[in-house]
CSV table of C-alpha atoms in Angstrom, one decimal:
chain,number,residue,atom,x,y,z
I,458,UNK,CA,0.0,0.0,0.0
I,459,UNK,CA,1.2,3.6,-1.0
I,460,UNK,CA,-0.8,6.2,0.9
I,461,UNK,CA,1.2,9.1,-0.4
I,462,UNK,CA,-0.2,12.2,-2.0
I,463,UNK,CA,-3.9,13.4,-3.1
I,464,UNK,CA,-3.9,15.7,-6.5
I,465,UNK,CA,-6.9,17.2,-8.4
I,466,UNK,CA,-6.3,18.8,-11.9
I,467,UNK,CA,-8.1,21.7,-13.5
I,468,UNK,CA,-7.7,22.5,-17.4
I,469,UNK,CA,-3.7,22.5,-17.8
I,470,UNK,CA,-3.0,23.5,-14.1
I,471,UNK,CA,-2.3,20.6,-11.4
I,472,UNK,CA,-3.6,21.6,-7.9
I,473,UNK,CA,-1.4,19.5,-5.0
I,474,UNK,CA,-2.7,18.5,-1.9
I,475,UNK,CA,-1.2,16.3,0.5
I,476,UNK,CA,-4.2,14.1,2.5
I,477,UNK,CA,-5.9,15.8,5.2
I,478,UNK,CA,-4.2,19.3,4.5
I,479,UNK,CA,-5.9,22.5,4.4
I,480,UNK,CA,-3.0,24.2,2.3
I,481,UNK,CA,-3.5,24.1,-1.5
I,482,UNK,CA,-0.2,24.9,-3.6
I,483,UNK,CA,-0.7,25.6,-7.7
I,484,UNK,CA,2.1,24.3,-10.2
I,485,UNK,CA,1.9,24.8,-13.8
I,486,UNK,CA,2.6,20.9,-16.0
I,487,UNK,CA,6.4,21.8,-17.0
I,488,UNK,CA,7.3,22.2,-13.3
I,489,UNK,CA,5.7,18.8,-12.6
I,490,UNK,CA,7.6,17.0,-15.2
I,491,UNK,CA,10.8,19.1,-14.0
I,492,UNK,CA,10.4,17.4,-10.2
I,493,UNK,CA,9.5,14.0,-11.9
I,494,UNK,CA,12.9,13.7,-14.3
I,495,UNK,CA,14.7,15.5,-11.2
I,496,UNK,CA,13.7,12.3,-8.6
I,497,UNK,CA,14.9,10.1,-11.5
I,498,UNK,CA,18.1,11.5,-12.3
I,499,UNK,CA,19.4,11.2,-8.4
I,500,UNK,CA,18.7,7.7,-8.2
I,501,UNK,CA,21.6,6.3,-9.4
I,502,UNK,CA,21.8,2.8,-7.1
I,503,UNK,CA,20.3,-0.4,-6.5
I,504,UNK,CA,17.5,-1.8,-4.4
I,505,UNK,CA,16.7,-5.7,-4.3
I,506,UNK,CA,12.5,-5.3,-4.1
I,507,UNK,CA,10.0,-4.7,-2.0
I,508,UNK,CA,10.2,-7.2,0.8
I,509,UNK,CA,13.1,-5.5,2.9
I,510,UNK,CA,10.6,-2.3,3.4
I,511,UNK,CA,7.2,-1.6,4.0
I,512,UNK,CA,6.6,2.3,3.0
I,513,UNK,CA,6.9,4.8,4.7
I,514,UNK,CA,3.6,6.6,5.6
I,515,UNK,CA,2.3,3.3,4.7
I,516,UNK,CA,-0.4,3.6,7.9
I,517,UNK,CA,-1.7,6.9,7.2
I,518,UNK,CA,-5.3,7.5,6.7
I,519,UNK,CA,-6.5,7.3,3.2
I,520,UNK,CA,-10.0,7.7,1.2
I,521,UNK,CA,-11.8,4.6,0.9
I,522,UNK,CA,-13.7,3.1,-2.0
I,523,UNK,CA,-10.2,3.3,-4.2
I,524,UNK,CA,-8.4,1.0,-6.2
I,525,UNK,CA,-4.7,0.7,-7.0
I,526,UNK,CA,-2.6,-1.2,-9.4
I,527,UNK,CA,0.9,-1.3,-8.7
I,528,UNK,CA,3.2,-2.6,-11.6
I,529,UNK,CA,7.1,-2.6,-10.6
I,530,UNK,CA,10.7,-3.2,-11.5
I,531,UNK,CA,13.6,-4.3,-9.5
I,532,UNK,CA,17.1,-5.1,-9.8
I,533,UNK,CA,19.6,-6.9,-7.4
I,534,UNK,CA,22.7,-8.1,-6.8
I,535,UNK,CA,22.7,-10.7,-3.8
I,536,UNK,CA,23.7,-13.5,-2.4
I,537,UNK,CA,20.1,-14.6,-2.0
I,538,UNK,CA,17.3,-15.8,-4.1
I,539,UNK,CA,14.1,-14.2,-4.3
I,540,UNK,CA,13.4,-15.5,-0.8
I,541,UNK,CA,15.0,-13.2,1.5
I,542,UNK,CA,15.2,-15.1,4.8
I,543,UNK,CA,17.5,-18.1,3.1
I,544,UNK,CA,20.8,-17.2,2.3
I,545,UNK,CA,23.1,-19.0,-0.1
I,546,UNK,CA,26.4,-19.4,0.9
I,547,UNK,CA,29.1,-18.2,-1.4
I,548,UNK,CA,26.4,-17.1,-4.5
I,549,UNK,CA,26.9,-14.6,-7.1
I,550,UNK,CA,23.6,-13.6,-8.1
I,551,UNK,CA,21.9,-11.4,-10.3
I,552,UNK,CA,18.2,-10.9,-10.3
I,553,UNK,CA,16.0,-9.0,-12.5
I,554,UNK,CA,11.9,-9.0,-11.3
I,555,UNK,CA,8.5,-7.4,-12.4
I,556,UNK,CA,6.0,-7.7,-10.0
I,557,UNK,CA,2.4,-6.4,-10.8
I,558,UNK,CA,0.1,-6.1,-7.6
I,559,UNK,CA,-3.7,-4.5,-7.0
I,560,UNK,CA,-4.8,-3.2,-4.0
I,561,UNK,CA,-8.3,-1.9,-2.8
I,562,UNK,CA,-9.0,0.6,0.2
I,563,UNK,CA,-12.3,0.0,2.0
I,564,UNK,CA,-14.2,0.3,5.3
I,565,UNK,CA,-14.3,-1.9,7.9
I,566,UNK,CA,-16.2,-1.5,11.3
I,567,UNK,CA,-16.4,2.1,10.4
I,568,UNK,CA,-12.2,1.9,10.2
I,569,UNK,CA,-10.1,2.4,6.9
I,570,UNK,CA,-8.8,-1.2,5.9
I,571,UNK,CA,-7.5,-2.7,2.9
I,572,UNK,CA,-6.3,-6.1,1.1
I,573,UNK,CA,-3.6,-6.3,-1.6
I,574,UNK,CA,-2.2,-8.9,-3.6
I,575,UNK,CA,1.4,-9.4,-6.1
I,576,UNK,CA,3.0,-11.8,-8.4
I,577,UNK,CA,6.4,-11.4,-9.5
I,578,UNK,CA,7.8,-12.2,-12.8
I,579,UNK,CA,11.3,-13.1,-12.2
I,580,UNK,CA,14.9,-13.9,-14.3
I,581,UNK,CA,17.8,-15.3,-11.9
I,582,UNK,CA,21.1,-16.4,-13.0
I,583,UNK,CA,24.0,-17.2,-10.7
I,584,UNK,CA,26.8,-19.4,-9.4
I,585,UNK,CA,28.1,-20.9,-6.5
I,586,UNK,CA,32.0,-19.9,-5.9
I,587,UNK,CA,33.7,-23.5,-5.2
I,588,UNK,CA,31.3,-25.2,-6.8
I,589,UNK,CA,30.4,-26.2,-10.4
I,590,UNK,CA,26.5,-25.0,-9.6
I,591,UNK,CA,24.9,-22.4,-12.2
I,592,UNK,CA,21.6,-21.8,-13.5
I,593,UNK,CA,19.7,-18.9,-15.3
I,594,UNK,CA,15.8,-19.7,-14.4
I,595,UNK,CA,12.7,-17.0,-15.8
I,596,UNK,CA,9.0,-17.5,-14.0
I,597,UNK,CA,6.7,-16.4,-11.5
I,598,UNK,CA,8.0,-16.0,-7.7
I,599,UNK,CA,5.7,-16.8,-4.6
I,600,UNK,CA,2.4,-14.6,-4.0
I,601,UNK,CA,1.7,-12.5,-1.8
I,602,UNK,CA,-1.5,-11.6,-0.1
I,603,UNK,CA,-2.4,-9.1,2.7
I,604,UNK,CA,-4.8,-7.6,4.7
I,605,UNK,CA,-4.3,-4.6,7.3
I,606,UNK,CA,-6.6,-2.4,9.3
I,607,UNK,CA,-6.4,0.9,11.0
I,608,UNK,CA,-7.0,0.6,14.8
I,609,UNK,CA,-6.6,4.1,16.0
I,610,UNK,CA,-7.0,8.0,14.0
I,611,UNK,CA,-8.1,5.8,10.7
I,612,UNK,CA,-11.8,6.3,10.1
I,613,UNK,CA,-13.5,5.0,6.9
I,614,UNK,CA,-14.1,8.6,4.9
I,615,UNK,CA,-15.3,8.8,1.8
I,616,UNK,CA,-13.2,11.6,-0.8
I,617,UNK,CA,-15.8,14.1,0.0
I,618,UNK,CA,-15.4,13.5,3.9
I,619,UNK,CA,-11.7,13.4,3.8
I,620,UNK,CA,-11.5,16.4,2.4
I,621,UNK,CA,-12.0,17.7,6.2
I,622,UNK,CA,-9.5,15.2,7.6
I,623,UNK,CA,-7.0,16.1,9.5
I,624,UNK,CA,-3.6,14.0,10.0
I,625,UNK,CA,-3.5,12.5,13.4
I,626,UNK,CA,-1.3,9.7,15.0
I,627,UNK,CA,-2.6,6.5,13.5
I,628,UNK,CA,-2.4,2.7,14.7
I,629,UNK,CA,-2.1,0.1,12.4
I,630,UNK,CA,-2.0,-4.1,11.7
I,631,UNK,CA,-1.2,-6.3,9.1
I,632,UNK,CA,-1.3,-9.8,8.0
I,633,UNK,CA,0.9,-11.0,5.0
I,634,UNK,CA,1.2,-14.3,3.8
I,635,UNK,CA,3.2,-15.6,1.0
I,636,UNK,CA,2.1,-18.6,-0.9
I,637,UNK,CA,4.6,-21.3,-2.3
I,638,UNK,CA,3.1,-20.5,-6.2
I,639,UNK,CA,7.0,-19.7,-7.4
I,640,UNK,CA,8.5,-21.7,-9.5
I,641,UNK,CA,10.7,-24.5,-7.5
I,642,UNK,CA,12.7,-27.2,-8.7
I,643,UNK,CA,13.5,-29.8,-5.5
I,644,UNK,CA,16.8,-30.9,-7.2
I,645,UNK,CA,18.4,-27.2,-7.7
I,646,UNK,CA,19.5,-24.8,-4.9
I,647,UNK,CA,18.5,-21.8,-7.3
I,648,UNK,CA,14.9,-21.2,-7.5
I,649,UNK,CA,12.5,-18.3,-8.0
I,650,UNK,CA,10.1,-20.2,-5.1
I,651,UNK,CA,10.7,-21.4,-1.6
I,652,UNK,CA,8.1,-24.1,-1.6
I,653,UNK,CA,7.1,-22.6,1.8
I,654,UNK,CA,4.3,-20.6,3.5
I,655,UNK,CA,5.1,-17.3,5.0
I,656,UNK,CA,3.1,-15.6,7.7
I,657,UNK,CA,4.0,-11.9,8.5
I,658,UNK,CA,2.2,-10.1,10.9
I,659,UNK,CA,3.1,-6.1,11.9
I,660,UNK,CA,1.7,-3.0,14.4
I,661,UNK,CA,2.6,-0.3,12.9
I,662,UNK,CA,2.4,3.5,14.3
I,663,UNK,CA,2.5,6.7,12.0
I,664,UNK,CA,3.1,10.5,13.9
I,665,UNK,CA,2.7,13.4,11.7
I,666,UNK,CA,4.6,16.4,12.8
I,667,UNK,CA,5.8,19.8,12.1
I,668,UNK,CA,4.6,22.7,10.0
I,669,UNK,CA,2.2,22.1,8.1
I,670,UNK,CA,2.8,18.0,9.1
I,671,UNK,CA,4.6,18.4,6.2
I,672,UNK,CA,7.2,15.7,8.5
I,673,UNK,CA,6.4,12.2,9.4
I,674,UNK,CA,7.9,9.6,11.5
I,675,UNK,CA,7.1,5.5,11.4
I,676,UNK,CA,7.9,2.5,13.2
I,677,UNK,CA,6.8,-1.0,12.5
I,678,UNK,CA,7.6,-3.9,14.3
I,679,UNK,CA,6.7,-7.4,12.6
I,680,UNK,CA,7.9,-11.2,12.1
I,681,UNK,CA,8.2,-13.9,9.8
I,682,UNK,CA,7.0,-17.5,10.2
I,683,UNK,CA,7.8,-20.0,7.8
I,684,UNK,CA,6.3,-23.5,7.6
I,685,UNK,CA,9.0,-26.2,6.5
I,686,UNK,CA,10.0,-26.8,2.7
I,687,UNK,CA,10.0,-30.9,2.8
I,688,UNK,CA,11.9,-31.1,-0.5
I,689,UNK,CA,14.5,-28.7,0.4
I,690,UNK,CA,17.7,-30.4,-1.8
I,691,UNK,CA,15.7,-33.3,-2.9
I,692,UNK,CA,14.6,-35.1,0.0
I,693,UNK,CA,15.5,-32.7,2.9
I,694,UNK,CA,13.5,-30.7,5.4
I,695,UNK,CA,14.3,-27.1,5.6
I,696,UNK,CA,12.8,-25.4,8.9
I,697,UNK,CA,13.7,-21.9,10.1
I,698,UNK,CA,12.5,-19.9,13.2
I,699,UNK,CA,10.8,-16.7,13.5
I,700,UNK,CA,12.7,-13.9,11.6
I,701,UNK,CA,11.4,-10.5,14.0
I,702,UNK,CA,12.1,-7.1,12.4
I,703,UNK,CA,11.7,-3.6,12.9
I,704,UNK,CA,11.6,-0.6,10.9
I,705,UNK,CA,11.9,3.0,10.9
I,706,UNK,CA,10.9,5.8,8.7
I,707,UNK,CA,11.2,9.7,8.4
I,708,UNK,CA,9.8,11.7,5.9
I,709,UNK,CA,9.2,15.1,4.1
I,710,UNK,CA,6.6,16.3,1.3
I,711,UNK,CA,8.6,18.8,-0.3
I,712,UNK,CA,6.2,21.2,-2.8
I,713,UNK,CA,3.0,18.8,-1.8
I,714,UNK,CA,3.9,16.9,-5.0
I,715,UNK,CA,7.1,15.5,-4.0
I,716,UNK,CA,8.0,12.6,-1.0
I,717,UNK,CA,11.1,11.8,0.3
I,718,UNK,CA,11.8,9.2,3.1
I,719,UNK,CA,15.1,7.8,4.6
I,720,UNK,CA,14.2,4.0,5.7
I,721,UNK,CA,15.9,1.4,8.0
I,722,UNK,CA,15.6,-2.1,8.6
I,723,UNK,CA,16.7,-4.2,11.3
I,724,UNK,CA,16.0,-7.7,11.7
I,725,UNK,CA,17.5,-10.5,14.0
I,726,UNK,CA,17.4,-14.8,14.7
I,727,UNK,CA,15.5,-17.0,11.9
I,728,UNK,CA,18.3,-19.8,12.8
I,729,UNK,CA,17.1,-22.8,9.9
I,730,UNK,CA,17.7,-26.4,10.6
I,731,UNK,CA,18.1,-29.1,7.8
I,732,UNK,CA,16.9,-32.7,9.0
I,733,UNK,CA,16.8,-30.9,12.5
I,734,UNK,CA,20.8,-30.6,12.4
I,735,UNK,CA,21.1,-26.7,13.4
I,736,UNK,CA,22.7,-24.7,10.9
I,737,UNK,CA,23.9,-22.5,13.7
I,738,UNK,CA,22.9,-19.4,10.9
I,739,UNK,CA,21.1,-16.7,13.2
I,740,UNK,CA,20.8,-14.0,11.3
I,741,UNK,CA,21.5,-9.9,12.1
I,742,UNK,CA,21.1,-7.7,9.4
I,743,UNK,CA,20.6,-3.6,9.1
I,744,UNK,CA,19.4,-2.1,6.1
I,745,UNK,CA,19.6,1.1,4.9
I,746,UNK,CA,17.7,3.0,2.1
I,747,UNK,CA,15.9,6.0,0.8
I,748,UNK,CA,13.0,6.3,-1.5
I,749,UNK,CA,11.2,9.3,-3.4
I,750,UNK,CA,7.6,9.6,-4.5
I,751,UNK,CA,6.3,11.8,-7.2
I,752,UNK,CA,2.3,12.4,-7.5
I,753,UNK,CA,1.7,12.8,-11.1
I,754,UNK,CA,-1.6,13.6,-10.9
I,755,UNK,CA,-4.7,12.3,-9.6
I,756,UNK,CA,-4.1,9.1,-10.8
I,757,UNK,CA,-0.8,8.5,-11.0
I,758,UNK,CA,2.3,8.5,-9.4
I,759,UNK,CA,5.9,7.2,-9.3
I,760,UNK,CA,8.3,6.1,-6.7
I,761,UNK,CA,12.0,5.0,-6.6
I,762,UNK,CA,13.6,2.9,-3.6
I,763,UNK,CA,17.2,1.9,-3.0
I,764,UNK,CA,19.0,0.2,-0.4
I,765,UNK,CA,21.5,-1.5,0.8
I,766,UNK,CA,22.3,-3.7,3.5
I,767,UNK,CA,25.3,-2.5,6.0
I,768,UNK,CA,25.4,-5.6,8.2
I,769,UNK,CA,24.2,-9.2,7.1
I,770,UNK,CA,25.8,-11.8,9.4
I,771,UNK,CA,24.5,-14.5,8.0
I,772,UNK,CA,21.7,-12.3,6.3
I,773,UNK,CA,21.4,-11.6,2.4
I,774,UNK,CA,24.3,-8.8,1.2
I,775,UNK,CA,21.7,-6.9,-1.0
I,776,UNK,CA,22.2,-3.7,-3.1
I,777,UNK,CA,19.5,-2.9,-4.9
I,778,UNK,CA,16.9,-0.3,-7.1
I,779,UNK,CA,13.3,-0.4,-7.2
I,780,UNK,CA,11.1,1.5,-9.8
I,781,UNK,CA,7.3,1.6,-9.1
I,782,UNK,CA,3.9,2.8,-10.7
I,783,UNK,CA,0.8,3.3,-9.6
I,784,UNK,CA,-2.6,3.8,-11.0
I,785,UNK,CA,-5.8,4.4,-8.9
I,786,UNK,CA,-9.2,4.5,-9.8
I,787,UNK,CA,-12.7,4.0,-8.5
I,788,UNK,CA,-15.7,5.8,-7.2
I,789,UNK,CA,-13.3,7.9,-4.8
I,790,UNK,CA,-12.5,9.2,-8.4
I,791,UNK,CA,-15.8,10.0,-9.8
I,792,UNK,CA,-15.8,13.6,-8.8
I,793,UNK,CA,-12.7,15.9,-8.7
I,794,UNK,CA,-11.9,17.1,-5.2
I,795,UNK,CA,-11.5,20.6,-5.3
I,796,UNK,CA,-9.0,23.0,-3.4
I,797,UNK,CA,-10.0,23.1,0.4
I,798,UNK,CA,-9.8,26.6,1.3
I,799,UNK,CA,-7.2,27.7,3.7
């Protein structure tokens, strides 16, 4: 979910408004598309996709009624497959994914909730340093499904009625699960699927502050559970504990149009056994990244991650970029919102 920036258009003139705010600001289209090339050209590294980070502002209250459909582009290099918990000793690999995802804002118990879903389209190719092992592989990676719910300063408005809102301290849970739908070969170590479930729960909490709230800070705390892949190597049973994590966020709309957030990552433990033999593989990891979100217009908007991972002890060494679009529609659409007054 991307609950970012609000815009309503007039004619040739774009009106910003970020959600909630009272303050209108006017820009003419060549200053948009200035700001839009202008967050592309400073991106210049790598993110490995969008399971290290959930978004920042990612809790913050949002019309309901809306769809959104996500398509996205990522590029890593890792010592990982597309299943971030499991690392792969000694790989060199290079991974190149499209994921396309939909997501749908709606009320629940009189509380803004939504559900969202993603496939990725993936090509990995790689080797194994000591070993003769290689493999280029192209298909579809695990999907993911997810629910979430705000508990506290989230109430179900419609367009109209959020026009009114004011950004408040919000409370927030999640549910993701990944299903083993990649594709998975039992005799290779390189695969695009994990032939696993994955449960991720998360409490999230998102503080607005400063003038205008133009700032906000986020924390997220959440966990992955795995079930066990039974044909891990052929005939072996992979299992793996509880991979906690937490997350912070800080971010700035700059113009009303433009977002930019500094992210961090920390996660700890998911030792994995084989057979039940320990692997002694606890993991510590800390990522760092940044990532900038343009509003196009109503309907559209852009948004570029990178990262990089500054400690993996026995975690994936990831640098990475991640390019996304999104498009929303629906009856929150139906009627242009117009300028609140100040």
């Amino acid at each position: 979910m991307v609950s970012n920036l609000h815009i309503t258009s007039e004619d040739s003139t774009l009106h910003f408004r970020r959600p909630g705010s009272t303050h209108s600001t006017t820009f003419v289209k060549y200053r948009r598309l200035l700001l839009v090339c202008f967050s592309l050209a400073v991106s210049g590294l790598s993110w490995p996709g969008r399971a290290q980070f959930t978004d920042p502002r990612n809790y913050q209250n949002s019309p309901v009624g809306v769809n959104q459909l996500e398509l996205g582009y990522s590029y890593a290099r890792s010592d990982t497959s597309i299943d971030p918990a499991i690392v792969i000793g000694g790989a060199r690999l290079n991974l190149n994914e499209g994921t396309i995802g939909y997501m749908r804002y709606f009320g629940f118990f009189h509380r803004m909730a939504w559900i969202e879903s993603s496939v990725p389209i993936a090509g990995l190719n790689g080797s194994i340093s000591g070993t003769k092992v290689s493999r280029a592989i192209t298909g579809a990676g695990d999907s993911n499904y997810g629910i979430a719910m705000l508990l506290k300063g989230g109430p179900a408005l419609s367009v109209e009625e959020f026009k009114a809102y004011k950004p408040t301290t919000t409370l927030g849970v999640s549910l993701t699960v990944t299903a083993p739908t990649g594709l998975y070969s039992p005799d290779k170590i390189l695969n695009l699927g994990s032939d696993r479930w994955s449960f991720n729960p998360e409490i999230a909490v998102s503080y607005p502050f400063g003038p205008e709230q133009k700032w906000a800070l986020d924390a997220y705390a959440n966990a992955g559970f795995y079930t066990d892949n039974t044909s891990y190597r052929g005939r072996e049973v992979l299992s793996q504990e509880a991979l906690p994590g937490v997350e912070g966020h800080i971010s700035y709309s700059l113009f009303d149009s433009l977002l930019v957030s500094l992210d961090s990552r920390y996660s700890f433990r998911g030792n994995t056994f084989v057979n039940g033999q320990n692997q002694n593989a606890t993991q510590k990891n800390f990522i760092l990244g940044s990532e900038v979100i343009v509003s196009l217009n109503a309907r559209n908007s852009l948004s570029l991650t990178v990262a990089k991972a500054l400690v993996h002890q026995n975690g994936p060494s990831v640098t990475g970029l991640s390019v996304k679009y999104q498009y929303f529609w629906g009856k929150g659409y139906r009627l242009p919102v117009q300028s609140a007054t100040q």
